[in-house]
Amino acid sequence: MIVSKSASPRDTEIIEIPLDQVFCPCCEDDLASAIKHLPHVVDAHVDLDRRVARVTVHDGMTDTATLDRQIQSSNFRNPVPLPRADVSTHESMHHAAAKTAAHGGHEAMGHDMSDPRMAAAMEGDMRRRFWIALALSLPVVAYSSLGTLLLGGRELPTPVDRNWILLLFSTPVALWASSVFHVGAWRSIRSGVLNMNVLVSLGILVSYLFSVGLTFTVGGETFYEAAVMLATFLIFGHWMEMKARRGSSDAVRKLLELAPAEANVERDGAVRRLPVSDVRVGDLVVLEPGERVAVDGEVIDGRTSIDESTVTGESIPVEKEEGARVAAGTVNQAGSIRYRATEVGADTSLARIARLVETAQASKPPAQRIADRAAHYLVIVAVAAGVLTLLFWLLIAREPLLFALTLAVTAVVIACPDALGLATPTAVMVGTDIGAKHGILFKEATSLELASRIRSIVFDKTGTLTEGTPRVTDVVPVAPFDERELLRLEAGAEARSGHPLAKALLEEAQRRGIRTPERIDGFESLGGRGVRARVEGRSVLVGTRRLLDESGISVDPIRAKLDELLRAGKTLTIVAIDGAIAGVVAVQDTPRESAKAAIAGLRGLGIEVAMLTGDNRQTADAVARELGIERVLAEVLPEHKAQEVKRLQSDGKFVGMVGDGINDAPALAQADLGIAIGAGTDVAVETGDIVLMRSDPRDVLGAIRLSKATVRKMKQNLFWAAIYNVIAIPVAAGALYPAFGLLLRPELGALAMSASSITVVTNALLLRRTERELN
């Protein structure tokens, strides 16, 4: 068995258990509720598309084997299992790789990468039930009193009593086609949960069984048409829901299929064509023109351009050379390279994207949790309404039993909270699918909902609003040093630093043909303020003016030049050698072309935009002026970034933070919603609630717009589902009788109830029109 475990806060852990048998397609919530009642379980989500139960448990209080045994004994298997599809070579690759991966002492992240054939089989089963139910329902309606009414009072000829014909055609619909609801209702009642299945099953069986009783006894008008119409409409609604859900996962499934089944692996001096499942971390992979990258890795030698649109959404091919990273599923355009595998199997970019989207679609936003509680109580209200309606018309109004029962059944049928249950999941699925197609990944449904609440957003400057690739613009030495010597010694001190400014200095030294000193000792990074090292026996200090002031080194010889460079918006690295000022090197990082448009769009939504940076005030202000940002938080040390975010939160605003570096992780975690640039560090990506694969600031605007549109659909769906029940239950109970006596029919209640569910699903699918705003 492949099991995934990951740590989570508050002494809990998450265990993912594959559901090896196919469970009934309408039982997700029932099974989740049953799992929640198990010992030591905190929460549970069931995703039947992926056939996995994601269970949050108290840390160390239970184990995988126990949970699996308890779930299997809950009897939630489909009584007639659907055919299990054979696992393809491609899927086997992922499973095999997942089994061998290990991280943090936990078991492998072995995802069942969503068997699309199984989802199709489940959808096909519901589709088959619908068409059979529809075909059998047509003669039932035609021979019923409703059909007679529709035919202008004319009855169709029949060789026997029409109730026998109605019984013949309605029985397969009420018992076989509707079995998914009956089984779900029974399991729901056994687990102590009242939900939609209980009401649907009750409505169908009461209408059908009461009609059977009349057929075999006194005869007269029956309600077979109510049973078959309710069943047919509901089966159609569930088919549409499953179709929408399967369609919403297509982007992820297609993404997973991009990884090739084989790779050219260099071992023992020879290149062999091996299954990707055999590729291990550290293997050398040879990539030829036109091939897809098999696993994530780092280029060792060669040069090429790679189309990364499948992962980042960026259409322009990216140049790759030694040291560059490549991602599984991307396409090599030209040139041949060798790269070292760094992530394989379930750890590749493709697999991580799939997990993010699947987790988001399986999770529930706050609005859905409210709807779930409302649906539970609505079941009680509906059953109570049916009983009270029956008692009122029978005992108080002194109406015949048949009339009272008709209204009672209609009240129960029309109160079914199916639309309420579909209101937010369909919107979440469509929203996360649209985001995935455009490189915007929501880790949880909660993130998708909360992004709409952002009122203040903080951008890290370097690498987020700017290109992140600064270049040296000025070299100003102080005698006795010249430009070459100043650059040589500073490059030596910065050689072991991973800061973008250090890279710019090293590239400038290389461009000028200056060799970096080899004898470097005592390197020390000074927490965002600079670096210190001994280069060829000389003490070299590189950093900000504040760092030199703290070190007691005067900058008076170049103070005027420093002020001039700062007014130009350039970043300064001041160099002191052996305790004396030696010069300054100015570096400039240009803003991204899309940053200005993104800022303008965010301000147009009424969102306050702030910029957070460790750069000096003058440089930060220059960039802010160019981009149209009014609030600037400059000269902020990495360890203080989270404090600045907290200070903004103290104003009572919902704060989002956008960053890409390791030093942004605390601020991302502190913010109400963290947005990580996908091209940034793994730490930032893991900490953020939303991941932007393209590193484009406009995607921040796109994520918020998509969130607002999705939440708008959620609210619309919840409103229509709720208002429908508020109005429909009294009407069905006879509040408008006798003026609107025609409405008091179970079959019309079934039609109205199903129409509400179909309306909710259709409204959610209209969310796809928002996709135009993300292009």
mmCIF file of C-alpha atoms in Angstrom, residues 435-750:
data_model
loop_
_atom_site.group_PDB
_atom_site.id
_atom_site.type_symbol
_atom_site.label_atom_id
_atom_site.label_comp_id
_atom_site.label_asym_id
_atom_site.label_seq_id
_atom_site.Cartn_x
_atom_site.Cartn_y
_atom_site.Cartn_z
ATOM 1 C CA GLY A 435 -5.760 28.858 -12.054
ATOM 2 C CA ALA A 436 -3.702 25.731 -12.810
ATOM 3 C CA LYS A 437 -3.968 26.361 -16.547
ATOM 4 C CA HIS A 438 -2.450 29.808 -16.036
ATOM 5 C CA GLY A 439 0.278 28.920 -13.550
ATOM 6 C CA ILE A 440 -1.667 30.076 -10.473
ATOM 7 C CA LEU A 441 -1.766 27.264 -7.918
ATOM 8 C CA PHE A 442 -3.964 27.452 -4.821
ATOM 9 C CA LYS A 443 -2.747 25.045 -2.137
ATOM 10 C CA GLU A 444 -6.121 24.876 -0.386
ATOM 11 C CA ALA A 445 -9.680 25.862 -1.227
ATOM 12 C CA THR A 446 -9.368 28.242 1.724
ATOM 13 C CA SER A 447 -6.593 30.096 -0.130
ATOM 14 C CA LEU A 448 -8.846 30.471 -3.156
ATOM 15 C CA GLU A 449 -11.556 32.027 -1.005
ATOM 16 C CA LEU A 450 -9.312 34.190 1.198
ATOM 17 C CA ALA A 451 -7.481 35.868 -1.699
ATOM 18 C CA SER A 452 -10.658 37.848 -2.382
ATOM 19 C CA ARG A 453 -10.365 39.450 1.086
ATOM 20 C CA ILE A 454 -6.925 41.025 0.547
ATOM 21 C CA ARG A 455 -7.026 44.757 1.268
ATOM 22 C CA SER A 456 -3.290 45.376 1.612
ATOM 23 C CA ILE A 457 -0.563 43.553 -0.281
ATOM 24 C CA VAL A 458 3.187 43.658 0.338
ATOM 25 C CA PHE A 459 5.695 42.910 -2.425
ATOM 26 C CA ASP A 460 9.292 41.936 -1.832
ATOM 27 C CA LYS A 461 11.325 44.061 -4.244
ATOM 28 C CA THR A 462 14.239 42.017 -5.529
ATOM 29 C CA GLY A 463 13.198 39.191 -7.838
ATOM 30 C CA THR A 464 9.521 39.941 -7.399
ATOM 31 C CA LEU A 465 8.905 43.475 -8.628
ATOM 32 C CA THR A 466 12.335 43.634 -10.248
ATOM 33 C CA GLU A 467 14.040 41.243 -12.623
ATOM 34 C CA GLY A 468 16.252 39.937 -9.844
ATOM 35 C CA THR A 469 19.301 40.101 -12.118
ATOM 36 C CA PRO A 470 21.088 43.340 -11.158
ATOM 37 C CA ARG A 471 24.047 44.617 -13.161
ATOM 38 C CA VAL A 472 27.064 46.680 -12.130
ATOM 39 C CA THR A 473 26.746 50.259 -13.405
ATOM 40 C CA ASP A 474 29.486 52.179 -11.552
ATOM 41 C CA VAL A 475 32.854 51.311 -9.945
ATOM 42 C CA VAL A 476 34.286 54.175 -7.827
ATOM 43 C CA PRO A 477 37.650 53.356 -6.170
ATOM 44 C CA VAL A 478 39.432 55.341 -3.449
ATOM 45 C CA ALA A 479 43.198 55.690 -3.801
ATOM 46 C CA PRO A 480 45.434 53.728 -3.698
ATOM 47 C CA PHE A 481 42.970 51.215 -5.278
ATOM 48 C CA ASP A 482 41.961 51.220 -8.930
ATOM 49 C CA GLU A 483 38.784 49.737 -10.449
ATOM 50 C CA ARG A 484 40.280 46.334 -11.236
ATOM 51 C CA GLU A 485 41.815 45.828 -7.787
ATOM 52 C CA LEU A 486 38.643 47.003 -6.052
ATOM 53 C CA LEU A 487 36.506 44.588 -8.095
ATOM 54 C CA ARG A 488 39.000 41.735 -7.643
ATOM 55 C CA LEU A 489 39.042 41.952 -3.841
ATOM 56 C CA GLU A 490 35.282 42.511 -3.560
ATOM 57 C CA ALA A 491 34.613 39.555 -5.878
ATOM 58 C CA GLY A 492 36.802 37.432 -3.609
ATOM 59 C CA ALA A 493 34.763 38.414 -0.555
ATOM 60 C CA GLU A 494 31.445 37.813 -2.370
ATOM 61 C CA ALA A 495 32.496 34.538 -4.036
ATOM 62 C CA ARG A 496 30.718 32.381 -1.454
ATOM 63 C CA SER A 497 27.605 34.532 -1.149
ATOM 64 C CA GLY A 498 24.415 33.524 -2.944
ATOM 65 C CA HIS A 499 22.984 37.052 -2.979
ATOM 66 C CA PRO A 500 21.929 38.447 -6.405
ATOM 67 C CA LEU A 501 24.248 41.438 -5.885
ATOM 68 C CA ALA A 502 27.186 39.082 -5.387
ATOM 69 C CA LYS A 503 26.346 37.348 -8.646
ATOM 70 C CA ALA A 504 26.308 40.694 -10.451
ATOM 71 C CA LEU A 505 29.734 41.561 -9.062
ATOM 72 C CA LEU A 506 31.203 38.214 -10.066
ATOM 73 C CA GLU A 507 29.748 38.510 -13.571
ATOM 74 C CA GLU A 508 31.221 42.004 -13.941
ATOM 75 C CA ALA A 509 34.632 40.793 -12.803
ATOM 76 C CA GLN A 510 34.446 37.924 -15.285
ATOM 77 C CA ARG A 511 33.394 40.295 -18.077
ATOM 78 C CA ARG A 512 36.457 42.442 -17.393
ATOM 79 C CA GLY A 513 38.735 39.406 -17.357
ATOM 80 C CA ILE A 514 39.507 39.721 -13.641
ATOM 81 C CA ARG A 515 40.353 36.428 -11.948
ATOM 82 C CA THR A 516 38.735 35.843 -8.556
ATOM 83 C CA PRO A 517 41.300 35.321 -5.766
ATOM 84 C CA GLU A 518 41.640 31.707 -4.690
ATOM 85 C CA ARG A 519 42.806 32.226 -1.096
ATOM 86 C CA ILE A 520 39.679 33.203 0.814
ATOM 87 C CA ASP A 521 39.290 32.566 4.547
ATOM 88 C CA GLY A 522 36.819 33.383 7.306
ATOM 89 C CA PHE A 523 33.843 34.128 5.083
ATOM 90 C CA GLU A 524 30.875 35.441 7.085
ATOM 91 C CA SER A 525 27.433 36.534 5.907
ATOM 92 C CA LEU A 526 26.144 39.429 8.009
ATOM 93 C CA GLY A 527 22.375 38.877 7.785
ATOM 94 C CA GLY A 528 21.371 41.029 4.825
ATOM 95 C CA ARG A 529 23.785 43.884 5.660
ATOM 96 C CA GLY A 530 26.830 42.526 3.841
ATOM 97 C CA VAL A 531 29.718 40.046 4.054
ATOM 98 C CA ARG A 532 33.142 39.821 5.679
ATOM 99 C CA ALA A 533 36.121 37.691 4.593
ATOM 100 C CA ARG A 534 39.931 37.544 4.439
ATOM 101 C CA VAL A 535 41.026 37.690 0.825
ATOM 102 C CA GLU A 536 44.695 36.903 0.202
ATOM 103 C CA GLY A 537 45.362 37.831 3.808
ATOM 104 C CA ARG A 538 43.566 41.207 3.648
ATOM 105 C CA SER A 539 40.429 41.959 5.664
ATOM 106 C CA VAL A 540 37.597 42.843 3.282
ATOM 107 C CA LEU A 541 34.238 44.185 4.474
ATOM 108 C CA VAL A 542 31.445 44.687 1.902
ATOM 109 C CA GLY A 543 28.005 46.056 2.707
ATOM 110 C CA THR A 544 25.714 48.974 3.430
ATOM 111 C CA ARG A 545 26.557 52.384 4.857
ATOM 112 C CA ARG A 546 24.976 51.289 8.131
ATOM 113 C CA LEU A 547 27.327 48.303 8.305
ATOM 114 C CA LEU A 548 30.374 50.502 7.818
ATOM 115 C CA ASP A 549 29.093 52.999 10.407
ATOM 116 C CA GLU A 550 28.630 50.164 12.892
ATOM 117 C CA SER A 551 32.178 49.018 12.113
ATOM 118 C CA GLY A 552 33.578 52.528 12.763
ATOM 119 C CA ILE A 553 34.674 53.074 9.144
ATOM 120 C CA SER A 554 34.174 56.579 7.717
ATOM 121 C CA VAL A 555 32.695 57.013 4.217
ATOM 122 C CA ASP A 556 33.551 60.748 4.045
ATOM 123 C CA PRO A 557 35.965 60.391 1.084
ATOM 124 C CA ILE A 558 33.103 59.261 -1.175
ATOM 125 C CA ARG A 559 30.024 60.650 0.626
ATOM 126 C CA ALA A 560 29.066 63.002 -2.224
ATOM 127 C CA LYS A 561 29.355 60.204 -4.774
ATOM 128 C CA LEU A 562 27.270 57.907 -2.588
ATOM 129 C CA ASP A 563 24.470 60.483 -2.412
ATOM 130 C CA GLU A 564 24.570 60.961 -6.189
ATOM 131 C CA LEU A 565 24.322 57.233 -6.880
ATOM 132 C CA LEU A 566 21.526 56.814 -4.349
ATOM 133 C CA ARG A 567 19.469 59.608 -5.938
ATOM 134 C CA ALA A 568 19.759 57.676 -9.200
ATOM 135 C CA GLY A 569 18.046 54.724 -7.520
ATOM 136 C CA LYS A 570 21.068 52.448 -7.524
ATOM 137 C CA THR A 571 22.007 49.864 -4.916
ATOM 138 C CA LEU A 572 25.424 50.384 -3.349
ATOM 139 C CA THR A 573 27.977 47.908 -2.061
ATOM 140 C CA ILE A 574 30.574 49.856 -0.118
ATOM 141 C CA VAL A 575 33.981 48.229 0.275
ATOM 142 C CA ALA A 576 36.405 48.623 3.170
ATOM 143 C CA ILE A 577 39.825 46.963 3.109
ATOM 144 C CA ASP A 578 41.923 46.558 6.222
ATOM 145 C CA GLY A 579 39.609 48.908 8.124
ATOM 146 C CA ALA A 580 39.664 51.803 5.621
ATOM 147 C CA ILE A 581 37.241 52.865 2.899
ATOM 148 C CA ALA A 582 38.327 51.464 -0.498
ATOM 149 C CA GLY A 583 35.441 52.438 -2.796
ATOM 150 C CA VAL A 584 31.894 51.705 -3.848
ATOM 151 C CA VAL A 585 30.348 49.572 -6.560
ATOM 152 C CA ALA A 586 26.839 50.569 -7.750
ATOM 153 C CA VAL A 587 24.369 47.967 -8.969
ATOM 154 C CA GLN A 588 20.945 48.445 -10.480
ATOM 155 C CA ASP A 589 18.068 45.992 -10.751
ATOM 156 C CA THR A 590 15.448 47.088 -13.276
ATOM 157 C CA PRO A 591 11.726 46.649 -12.527
ATOM 158 C CA ARG A 592 9.851 43.939 -14.411
ATOM 159 C CA GLU A 593 7.924 45.208 -17.426
ATOM 160 C CA SER A 594 4.674 43.789 -16.048
ATOM 161 C CA ALA A 595 5.096 45.169 -12.529
ATOM 162 C CA LYS A 596 3.706 48.630 -13.240
ATOM 163 C CA ALA A 597 0.541 47.229 -14.852
ATOM 164 C CA ALA A 598 0.080 44.810 -11.946
ATOM 165 C CA ILE A 599 0.365 47.596 -9.363
ATOM 166 C CA ALA A 600 -2.104 49.780 -11.270
ATOM 167 C CA GLY A 601 -4.570 46.900 -11.482
ATOM 168 C CA LEU A 602 -4.324 46.158 -7.766
ATOM 169 C CA ARG A 603 -4.867 49.808 -6.860
ATOM 170 C CA GLY A 604 -7.843 49.798 -9.213
ATOM 171 C CA LEU A 605 -9.357 47.064 -7.019
ATOM 172 C CA GLY A 606 -8.936 49.309 -3.978
ATOM 173 C CA ILE A 607 -5.992 47.338 -2.599
ATOM 174 C CA GLU A 608 -3.167 49.178 -0.845
ATOM 175 C CA VAL A 609 0.226 48.191 -2.291
ATOM 176 C CA ALA A 610 3.433 48.298 -0.248
ATOM 177 C CA MET A 611 7.016 47.380 -1.122
ATOM 178 C CA LEU A 612 9.323 45.664 1.362
ATOM 179 C CA THR A 613 13.082 45.629 0.816
ATOM 180 C CA GLY A 614 16.409 45.523 2.564
ATOM 181 C CA ASP A 615 17.739 48.182 0.172
ATOM 182 C CA ASN A 616 18.405 51.722 1.282
ATOM 183 C CA ARG A 617 15.632 54.312 1.334
ATOM 184 C CA GLN A 618 16.758 56.226 -1.770
ATOM 185 C CA THR A 619 16.976 53.127 -3.972
ATOM 186 C CA ALA A 620 13.638 51.820 -2.737
ATOM 187 C CA ASP A 621 11.936 55.179 -3.291
ATOM 188 C CA ALA A 622 13.264 55.381 -6.851
ATOM 189 C CA VAL A 623 11.807 51.974 -7.736
ATOM 190 C CA ALA A 624 8.545 52.784 -5.950
ATOM 191 C CA ARG A 625 8.126 56.042 -7.878
ATOM 192 C CA GLU A 626 8.615 54.252 -11.167
ATOM 193 C CA LEU A 627 6.024 51.570 -10.314
ATOM 194 C CA GLY A 628 3.463 53.828 -8.636
ATOM 195 C CA ILE A 629 3.840 52.415 -5.121
ATOM 196 C CA GLU A 630 3.149 54.884 -2.315
ATOM 197 C CA ARG A 631 4.049 52.857 0.785
ATOM 198 C CA VAL A 632 7.692 51.816 1.031
ATOM 199 C CA LEU A 633 9.287 49.752 3.805
ATOM 200 C CA ALA A 634 13.025 50.087 3.197
ATOM 201 C CA GLU A 635 16.223 48.963 4.951
ATOM 202 C CA VAL A 636 14.362 46.058 6.562
ATOM 203 C CA LEU A 637 16.561 43.198 7.729
ATOM 204 C CA PRO A 638 15.420 39.659 6.814
ATOM 205 C CA GLU A 639 14.555 38.806 10.401
ATOM 206 C CA HIS A 640 12.378 41.937 10.641
ATOM 207 C CA LYS A 641 10.284 41.393 7.509
ATOM 208 C CA ALA A 642 7.662 39.388 9.400
ATOM 209 C CA GLN A 643 7.455 42.181 11.992
ATOM 210 C CA GLU A 644 6.709 44.733 9.262
ATOM 211 C CA VAL A 645 3.899 42.529 7.925
ATOM 212 C CA LYS A 646 2.536 42.176 11.458
ATOM 213 C CA ARG A 647 2.598 45.957 11.821
ATOM 214 C CA LEU A 648 0.447 46.290 8.701
ATOM 215 C CA GLN A 649 -1.961 43.695 10.072
ATOM 216 C CA SER A 650 -2.334 45.754 13.231
ATOM 217 C CA ASP A 651 -4.147 48.351 11.099
ATOM 218 C CA GLY A 652 -6.975 45.831 10.773
ATOM 219 C CA LYS A 653 -6.384 45.024 7.123
ATOM 220 C CA PHE A 654 -6.240 41.561 5.557
ATOM 221 C CA VAL A 655 -2.624 41.431 4.339
ATOM 222 C CA GLY A 656 -1.144 39.410 1.497
ATOM 223 C CA MET A 657 2.623 38.994 1.079
ATOM 224 C CA VAL A 658 4.413 38.257 -2.193
ATOM 225 C CA GLY A 659 7.997 36.972 -2.092
ATOM 226 C CA ASP A 660 10.478 34.585 -3.635
ATOM 227 C CA GLY A 661 13.480 34.155 -1.336
ATOM 228 C CA ILE A 662 14.417 32.192 1.762
ATOM 229 C CA ASN A 663 14.381 35.414 3.776
ATOM 230 C CA ASP A 664 10.771 36.011 2.653
ATOM 231 C CA ALA A 665 9.495 32.765 4.208
ATOM 232 C CA PRO A 666 8.805 34.199 7.711
ATOM 233 C CA ALA A 667 6.905 37.129 6.186
ATOM 234 C CA LEU A 668 4.922 34.776 3.933
ATOM 235 C CA ALA A 669 3.984 32.736 6.974
ATOM 236 C CA GLN A 670 3.068 35.823 9.026
ATOM 237 C CA ALA A 671 0.807 37.300 6.345
ATOM 238 C CA ASP A 672 -2.877 36.431 6.260
ATOM 239 C CA LEU A 673 -2.166 34.997 2.808
ATOM 240 C CA GLY A 674 1.313 34.194 1.475
ATOM 241 C CA ILE A 675 1.899 34.308 -2.295
ATOM 242 C CA ALA A 676 5.147 32.659 -3.419
ATOM 243 C CA ILE A 677 6.834 33.247 -6.728
ATOM 244 C CA GLY A 678 7.288 29.796 -8.282
ATOM 245 C CA ALA A 679 10.738 30.526 -9.672
ATOM 246 C CA GLY A 680 11.905 31.328 -6.154
ATOM 247 C CA THR A 681 13.305 29.068 -3.491
ATOM 248 C CA ASP A 682 11.629 25.857 -2.366
ATOM 249 C CA VAL A 683 11.290 27.338 1.135
ATOM 250 C CA ALA A 684 9.246 30.280 -0.155
ATOM 251 C CA VAL A 685 7.090 28.018 -2.319
ATOM 252 C CA GLU A 686 6.422 25.629 0.568
ATOM 253 C CA THR A 687 5.521 28.509 2.911
ATOM 254 C CA GLY A 688 3.176 30.356 0.549
ATOM 255 C CA ASP A 689 -0.556 29.657 0.317
ATOM 256 C CA ILE A 690 -0.585 30.475 -3.403
ATOM 257 C CA VAL A 691 2.220 29.672 -5.848
ATOM 258 C CA LEU A 692 2.746 31.703 -9.036
ATOM 259 C CA MET A 693 4.663 29.543 -11.482
ATOM 260 C CA ARG A 694 5.494 32.327 -13.956
ATOM 261 C CA SER A 695 7.094 34.810 -11.536
ATOM 262 C CA ASP A 696 4.930 37.488 -13.167
ATOM 263 C CA PRO A 697 3.501 40.175 -10.820
ATOM 264 C CA ARG A 698 0.403 40.345 -13.025
ATOM 265 C CA ASP A 699 -0.456 36.847 -11.801
ATOM 266 C CA VAL A 700 -0.972 38.312 -8.318
ATOM 267 C CA LEU A 701 -3.694 40.460 -9.838
ATOM 268 C CA GLY A 702 -4.995 37.439 -11.758
ATOM 269 C CA ALA A 703 -5.152 35.317 -8.594
ATOM 270 C CA ILE A 704 -7.150 37.962 -6.739
ATOM 271 C CA ARG A 705 -9.515 38.500 -9.659
ATOM 272 C CA LEU A 706 -10.054 34.746 -9.985
ATOM 273 C CA SER A 707 -10.658 34.489 -6.255
ATOM 274 C CA LYS A 708 -13.197 37.311 -6.310
ATOM 275 C CA ALA A 709 -15.015 35.724 -9.253
ATOM 276 C CA THR A 710 -15.057 32.299 -7.553
ATOM 277 C CA VAL A 711 -16.321 33.699 -4.246
ATOM 278 C CA ARG A 712 -18.973 35.636 -6.162
ATOM 279 C CA LYS A 713 -20.161 32.349 -7.708
ATOM 280 C CA MET A 714 -20.103 30.667 -4.288
ATOM 281 C CA LYS A 715 -22.291 33.402 -2.813
ATOM 282 C CA GLN A 716 -24.679 33.326 -5.766
ATOM 283 C CA ASN A 717 -25.004 29.552 -5.534
ATOM 284 C CA LEU A 718 -25.485 29.574 -1.764
ATOM 285 C CA PHE A 719 -28.072 32.330 -2.053
ATOM 286 C CA TRP A 720 -30.132 30.587 -4.718
ATOM 287 C CA ALA A 721 -29.890 27.226 -2.972
ATOM 288 C CA ALA A 722 -30.929 28.691 0.376
ATOM 289 C CA ILE A 723 -33.695 30.996 -0.894
ATOM 290 C CA TYR A 724 -35.086 28.135 -2.915
ATOM 291 C CA ASN A 725 -35.587 26.023 0.202
ATOM 292 C CA VAL A 726 -36.940 28.926 2.248
ATOM 293 C CA ILE A 727 -39.654 29.570 -0.349
ATOM 294 C CA ALA A 728 -40.232 26.049 -1.621
ATOM 295 C CA ILE A 729 -40.855 24.195 1.649
ATOM 296 C CA PRO A 730 -43.875 26.289 2.736
ATOM 297 C CA VAL A 731 -45.320 26.163 -0.771
ATOM 298 C CA ALA A 732 -44.888 22.408 -0.937
ATOM 299 C CA ALA A 733 -46.464 22.058 2.506
ATOM 300 C CA GLY A 734 -49.648 23.696 1.154
ATOM 301 C CA ALA A 735 -49.240 27.337 2.187
ATOM 302 C CA LEU A 736 -50.775 28.484 -1.127
ATOM 303 C CA TYR A 737 -53.517 25.867 -1.246
ATOM 304 C CA PRO A 738 -56.052 25.886 -2.850
ATOM 305 C CA ALA A 739 -55.066 28.805 -5.123
ATOM 306 C CA PHE A 740 -52.057 26.917 -6.496
ATOM 307 C CA GLY A 741 -53.130 23.355 -6.002
ATOM 308 C CA LEU A 742 -51.264 22.269 -9.157
ATOM 309 C CA LEU A 743 -47.938 22.962 -7.428
ATOM 310 C CA LEU A 744 -48.702 20.423 -4.719
ATOM 311 C CA ARG A 745 -47.482 17.402 -6.679
ATOM 312 C CA PRO A 746 -44.377 15.345 -5.816
ATOM 313 C CA GLU A 747 -43.323 15.157 -9.475
ATOM 314 C CA LEU A 748 -43.313 18.947 -9.769
ATOM 315 C CA GLY A 749 -41.371 19.152 -6.516
ATOM 316 C CA ALA A 750 -38.843 16.733 -7.993
#
